[in-house]
Coordinates of C-alpha atoms in Angstrom, one line a residue:
M17 CA -107.9 130.5 127.1
Y18 CA -107.4 131.4 123.5
Q19 CA -106.1 128.7 121.0
E20 CA -105.6 129.1 117.3
I21 CA -107.6 126.1 116.5
S22 CA -110.7 125.0 118.2
F23 CA -113.0 122.0 117.8
A24 CA -114.7 122.5 121.1
S25 CA -117.9 124.0 119.8
D26 CA -119.3 126.3 117.1
N27 CA -119.9 128.8 119.9
C28 CA -116.1 129.3 120.1
A29 CA -116.0 130.6 116.4
G30 CA -116.2 134.5 116.3
V31 CA -118.9 136.6 114.4
H32 CA -119.2 136.2 110.8
A33 CA -117.5 139.2 108.9
E34 CA -120.9 140.3 107.2
V35 CA -122.7 140.1 110.5
M36 CA -120.3 142.3 112.3
K37 CA -120.4 144.6 109.2
A38 CA -124.2 144.7 109.7
L39 CA -124.0 145.5 113.4
N40 CA -121.6 148.3 112.6
N41 CA -124.0 149.8 110.0
A42 CA -126.9 149.5 112.4
N43 CA -124.9 151.4 115.0
E44 CA -125.9 154.7 113.2
G45 CA -128.1 157.3 114.8
Y46 CA -131.3 156.8 116.8
V47 CA -134.1 154.3 116.3
N48 CA -136.9 153.2 118.4
S49 CA -136.3 150.6 121.2
Y50 CA -137.8 147.2 122.1
G51 CA -138.4 146.1 118.6
E52 CA -140.3 149.0 117.2
D53 CA -137.8 149.7 114.5
A54 CA -137.3 149.0 110.8
Y55 CA -134.4 146.4 111.6
T56 CA -136.8 144.2 113.6
E57 CA -139.6 144.6 111.0
K58 CA -137.2 143.6 108.1
A59 CA -136.0 140.5 110.1
V60 CA -139.6 139.5 111.0
K61 CA -140.5 139.7 107.1
T62 CA -137.4 137.6 106.2
F63 CA -138.3 134.8 108.6
R64 CA -141.8 134.8 107.3
K65 CA -140.6 134.2 103.7
H66 CA -138.9 131.2 105.2
F67 CA -141.5 129.8 107.3
G68 CA -144.8 131.4 106.3
E69 CA -146.8 134.5 106.9
E70 CA -148.6 133.1 109.9
T71 CA -145.5 132.6 111.8
E72 CA -145.0 134.7 115.0
I73 CA -141.4 135.6 115.7
F74 CA -139.8 136.7 118.9
F75 CA -136.2 137.5 119.4
V76 CA -134.4 136.7 122.6
Y77 CA -130.7 136.7 123.8
N78 CA -129.9 133.1 124.0
G79 CA -130.8 129.4 123.5
T80 CA -131.8 128.5 126.9
A81 CA -134.3 131.4 127.0
A82 CA -135.6 130.4 123.5
N83 CA -136.1 126.8 124.8
V84 CA -137.4 127.5 128.4
L85 CA -139.6 130.6 127.6
G86 CA -141.1 129.0 124.5
L87 CA -141.9 125.7 126.3
T88 CA -143.3 127.5 129.2
Q89 CA -145.7 129.4 126.9
G90 CA -146.6 126.1 125.1
T91 CA -147.5 124.1 128.2
S92 CA -148.5 124.1 131.9
S93 CA -146.7 123.5 135.0
F94 CA -148.7 120.4 135.6
K95 CA -147.6 118.7 132.3
T96 CA -144.5 116.7 131.2
I97 CA -142.1 117.5 128.6
Y98 CA -140.8 114.3 126.8
C99 CA -137.1 114.6 125.4
S100 CA -134.1 112.8 124.6
D101 CA -131.7 111.9 127.5
S102 CA -129.2 114.0 125.7
A103 CA -131.4 117.1 125.1
H104 CA -130.0 120.5 126.0
I105 CA -133.2 121.2 128.1
H106 CA -132.3 118.0 130.1
V107 CA -128.6 118.0 130.3
D108 CA -127.3 121.5 129.8
E109 CA -129.6 124.1 131.0
C110 CA -129.1 123.7 134.8
G111 CA -132.6 122.7 135.6
A112 CA -134.0 125.9 134.1
M113 CA -137.1 124.3 132.4
E114 CA -138.1 122.9 135.9
R115 CA -137.3 126.1 137.7
I116 CA -138.9 128.6 135.3
G117 CA -141.6 126.4 133.8
G118 CA -142.3 124.3 136.7
C119 CA -142.6 121.3 134.2
K120 CA -141.5 117.8 134.7
V121 CA -138.8 116.9 132.0
Q122 CA -139.0 113.3 131.3
A123 CA -135.7 112.1 129.6
I124 CA -136.1 109.3 127.1
P125 CA -133.1 106.9 126.7
S126 CA -131.6 107.2 123.1
A127 CA -128.4 105.9 121.6
D128 CA -128.2 108.3 118.9
G129 CA -130.1 111.3 120.3
K130 CA -133.4 110.8 118.4
I131 CA -136.7 109.6 120.0
S132 CA -139.8 108.1 118.5
A133 CA -143.4 107.6 119.4
K134 CA -142.5 104.1 120.4
D135 CA -139.9 105.3 122.8
I136 CA -142.1 107.8 124.4
E137 CA -145.4 105.9 124.8
P138 CA -144.2 103.7 127.7
Y139 CA -143.6 106.9 129.8
M140 CA -147.2 108.2 129.2
Q141 CA -148.7 106.6 132.2
G142 CA -151.8 107.8 134.2
V143 CA -153.3 110.0 131.7
G144 CA -156.2 111.9 133.0
V145 CA -155.3 110.8 136.6
E146 CA -154.9 114.0 138.7
H147 CA -152.1 112.5 140.9
R148 CA -149.8 112.2 137.7
S149 CA -148.1 114.9 135.6
Q150 CA -150.0 115.0 132.3
P151 CA -148.7 114.8 128.8
G152 CA -147.8 118.1 127.4
V153 CA -144.9 118.5 124.9
I154 CA -142.5 116.4 122.9
S155 CA -139.3 118.2 122.5
I156 CA -136.8 117.2 119.8
T157 CA -133.3 118.7 119.0
Q158 CA -132.6 119.1 115.3
P159 CA -129.7 118.1 114.7
T160 CA -129.4 116.1 118.0
E161 CA -126.6 116.6 120.4
Y162 CA -124.9 113.7 118.8
G163 CA -125.0 115.4 115.3
T164 CA -127.8 113.1 114.0
V165 CA -130.5 114.4 111.9
Y166 CA -134.3 113.6 112.0
T167 CA -135.8 113.1 108.5
A168 CA -138.9 114.9 107.6
A169 CA -140.8 111.6 107.8
E170 CA -139.6 111.1 111.3
I171 CA -140.8 114.5 112.4
K172 CA -144.0 114.2 110.8
A173 CA -144.8 110.9 112.5
L174 CA -143.7 112.5 115.9
C175 CA -145.9 115.5 115.2
Q176 CA -148.9 113.3 114.4
F177 CA -148.4 111.3 117.6
A178 CA -148.1 114.4 119.7
H179 CA -151.3 116.1 118.2
E180 CA -153.2 112.7 118.6
K181 CA -152.3 112.7 122.4
N182 CA -153.2 116.5 122.8
M183 CA -149.6 117.4 123.0
I184 CA -147.6 120.1 121.0
L185 CA -144.1 119.4 119.3
H186 CA -141.2 121.7 120.1
M187 CA -137.9 121.7 118.0
D188 CA -134.8 122.9 119.5
G189 CA -133.1 124.2 116.4
A190 CA -129.9 125.7 117.9
R191 CA -128.1 124.2 114.7
L192 CA -131.1 124.2 112.4
A193 CA -129.1 125.6 109.4
N194 CA -127.0 122.5 109.6
A195 CA -129.9 120.2 109.5
A196 CA -131.3 122.0 106.6
V197 CA -128.0 121.6 104.7
S198 CA -128.0 117.9 105.7
L199 CA -131.5 117.3 104.6
G200 CA -131.2 119.4 101.3
M201 CA -134.5 121.0 102.4
P202 CA -135.9 124.4 103.0
F203 CA -136.4 125.3 106.7
R204 CA -140.2 125.1 106.3
Q205 CA -140.3 121.7 104.8
F206 CA -139.0 119.9 107.9
T207 CA -140.6 122.1 110.5
R208 CA -144.0 123.8 110.0
D209 CA -145.0 121.6 107.0
C210 CA -144.5 118.5 109.1
G211 CA -146.6 119.7 112.1
V212 CA -144.0 121.4 114.3
D213 CA -145.9 123.7 116.6
L214 CA -142.9 125.7 118.3
L215 CA -139.3 126.2 117.2
S216 CA -136.2 127.5 118.8
F217 CA -134.3 129.0 116.0
G218 CA -130.5 129.4 116.6
G219 CA -128.2 132.0 115.3
T220 CA -125.2 132.2 117.6
K221 CA -123.8 128.8 116.4
N222 CA -124.0 130.0 112.8
G223 CA -122.1 133.2 112.9
L224 CA -124.0 135.7 115.1
M225 CA -122.7 137.6 118.1
F226 CA -125.7 136.9 120.0
G227 CA -129.4 136.4 119.6
E228 CA -131.9 133.5 119.1
A229 CA -135.5 133.4 117.9
V230 CA -138.7 131.7 119.3
L231 CA -141.1 130.9 116.3
F232 CA -144.6 129.8 116.8
F233 CA -146.5 128.2 114.0
N234 CA -149.9 128.4 115.7
P235 CA -150.7 132.0 116.5
A236 CA -152.9 130.9 119.3
V237 CA -150.1 129.2 121.1
A238 CA -148.1 132.5 120.8
E239 CA -150.9 134.7 122.5
D240 CA -149.4 136.9 125.3
F241 CA -145.9 135.5 124.7
K242 CA -144.6 139.2 124.6
Y243 CA -145.4 139.4 128.4
L244 CA -143.6 136.2 129.2
R245 CA -140.6 137.4 127.2
K246 CA -140.5 140.5 129.3
Q247 CA -141.0 138.6 132.6
G248 CA -138.2 136.4 131.5
M249 CA -135.8 139.4 131.0
Q250 CA -135.4 138.6 127.4
L251 CA -136.9 141.7 125.8
H252 CA -133.7 143.5 124.3
S253 CA -134.1 147.2 124.5
K254 CA -131.8 147.8 121.6
M255 CA -133.5 145.0 119.5
R256 CA -132.0 146.4 116.3
F257 CA -128.7 144.6 117.1
I258 CA -130.4 141.2 117.4
A259 CA -132.7 141.8 114.3
V260 CA -130.0 143.2 111.9
Q261 CA -127.9 140.0 112.6
F262 CA -130.8 137.7 111.7
E263 CA -131.7 139.7 108.7
T264 CA -128.3 139.5 107.3
L265 CA -128.0 135.8 108.0
M266 CA -131.5 134.9 106.6
R267 CA -131.9 137.6 103.7
R268 CA -129.8 135.7 101.2
V269 CA -127.8 132.6 101.6
L270 CA -125.3 133.4 104.3
W271 CA -127.0 130.9 106.7
K272 CA -126.6 128.2 104.0
E273 CA -123.0 129.0 103.1
S274 CA -121.9 128.9 106.6
A275 CA -123.7 125.7 107.5
E276 CA -122.5 124.1 104.3
H277 CA -118.9 124.8 105.1
A278 CA -119.2 123.6 108.6
N279 CA -120.8 120.2 107.4
R280 CA -118.3 119.8 104.8
M281 CA -115.4 120.3 107.2
A282 CA -117.0 117.7 109.6
Q283 CA -117.2 115.2 106.7
Y284 CA -113.6 116.0 105.8
L285 CA -112.5 115.4 109.4
H286 CA -114.6 112.2 109.5
E287 CA -112.9 110.8 106.3
K288 CA -109.3 111.6 107.6
L289 CA -109.9 110.1 111.0
L290 CA -111.6 106.8 109.5
I291 CA -108.2 105.6 107.9
L292 CA -106.4 105.9 111.2
K293 CA -105.7 102.7 113.2
D294 CA -107.2 102.8 116.8
I295 CA -109.6 105.5 116.1
K296 CA -113.3 104.7 116.0
I297 CA -116.1 106.9 114.9
T298 CA -119.0 106.3 117.2
K299 CA -121.9 108.2 115.7
P300 CA -123.1 108.9 112.1
V301 CA -121.7 112.1 110.8
Q302 CA -124.7 114.0 109.5
A303 CA -124.1 117.6 110.5
N304 CA -121.0 119.5 111.9
V305 CA -119.7 117.1 114.5
V306 CA -117.6 114.2 114.8
F307 CA -117.7 111.8 117.7
A308 CA -114.7 109.4 118.0
T309 CA -112.9 107.4 120.5
L310 CA -109.1 108.0 121.0
P311 CA -106.4 106.1 123.0
R312 CA -106.5 107.7 126.3
R313 CA -102.8 108.6 126.4
I314 CA -103.0 110.9 123.3
I315 CA -105.9 113.0 124.6
P316 CA -104.0 115.3 127.1
P317 CA -101.2 116.3 124.6
L318 CA -103.8 117.1 121.9
Q319 CA -105.8 119.1 124.2
Q320 CA -102.7 121.3 124.9
K321 CA -102.8 122.2 121.3
Y322 CA -106.6 122.0 120.3
Q323 CA -109.7 122.7 122.0
F324 CA -112.3 119.8 122.1
L325 CA -114.6 118.2 124.6
V326 CA -114.1 114.7 126.2
W327 CA -117.7 113.5 125.8
N328 CA -117.5 110.1 127.6
E329 CA -114.5 109.7 129.9
S330 CA -115.0 106.1 130.5
E331 CA -114.9 105.2 126.7
N332 CA -112.5 108.1 125.7
E333 CA -115.1 109.3 123.4
V334 CA -114.4 113.0 122.2
R335 CA -116.5 115.5 120.4
L336 CA -115.0 117.4 117.5
M337 CA -117.0 120.2 116.1
T338 CA -116.6 122.3 113.1
S339 CA -118.0 125.8 112.4
F340 CA -118.0 128.3 109.5
L341 CA -114.6 129.3 110.6
T342 CA -112.9 125.9 110.4
E343 CA -110.3 125.5 107.4
E344 CA -109.1 122.5 105.8
S345 CA -105.7 123.3 107.2
H346 CA -107.1 123.2 110.6
V347 CA -108.4 119.7 110.0
K348 CA -105.1 118.4 108.5
A349 CA -103.2 119.7 111.4
L350 CA -105.3 117.9 113.9
V351 CA -105.3 114.7 112.0
N352 CA -101.6 114.9 111.4
D353 CA -100.9 115.4 115.1
V354 CA -103.2 112.4 116.0
E355 CA -101.3 110.3 113.6
K356 CA -98.0 111.2 115.2
L357 CA -99.1 110.6 118.7
L358 CA -100.6 107.2 117.7
H359 CA -97.1 106.2 116.4
S360 CA -95.3 107.7 119.4
E361 CA -94.2 105.5 122.4

């Protein structure tokens, strides 16, 4: 259903106008297929400017594929992937990691979506025992599903712990641009430089029509991934249409402009809701999402006009997500309607 204003997900926003223009420009004439083209070459070079020349970059269709295929490449079926209990690979990928990779996914309880070595260590039992699944990967989400952001120090500590335990660290960066803006850091500073081995880099939530990227910072880990991507049905024949989007997003500051705007709109919404009686903000607002509890009676009428998710029905907690398309007027309209409903009988 189309609604004029949506706070359901940044996936609900359309394609950024500059990305759409780039897609149209790329739709001229003939180029080689399966990534053997100038558009893909430019996109790879642009990524390496951000992450380093040794980075291996592979484009895929969607975030589930980026996570599942990357993690399958980075570990073995007899190993465990440790993640937060709110992580996408645990909650929202329909068991794809277990089905495709064959790995055990161990969810670690977390109130804010973040996990630490202290949280993980109690679950690492039976190391070296052939009857037990062995430690393989720590997977973190940046920002988390709750919109909280790991600091560079927290990421570095987790990477050191992972490497000491002969594991690798994977980062699900579906909204990595929002994290970079929140931290005020270039991408490399809180990923590769901290010791991250494998990164799922999101584009769809920041203005792309489709397409995600799998980045390996250790070329040895990436060896033969091209075959796994093909087996995983993620090798796009007309690769130029994924590549040109990323090249447009990353070449200058479009990624940053879009993420800055989305984060700013979330802060604006946060400030407006804070002053309303009977509204409680339940999570720190560090990226482009606001979690809040609303009186149950006002949720159905609000959802008739605005799209948003009820995150925790038992507590009337809702998720309000902003995007590059969110306007101040959208936030004002939502807050005004919340206020009216709060004062209605």
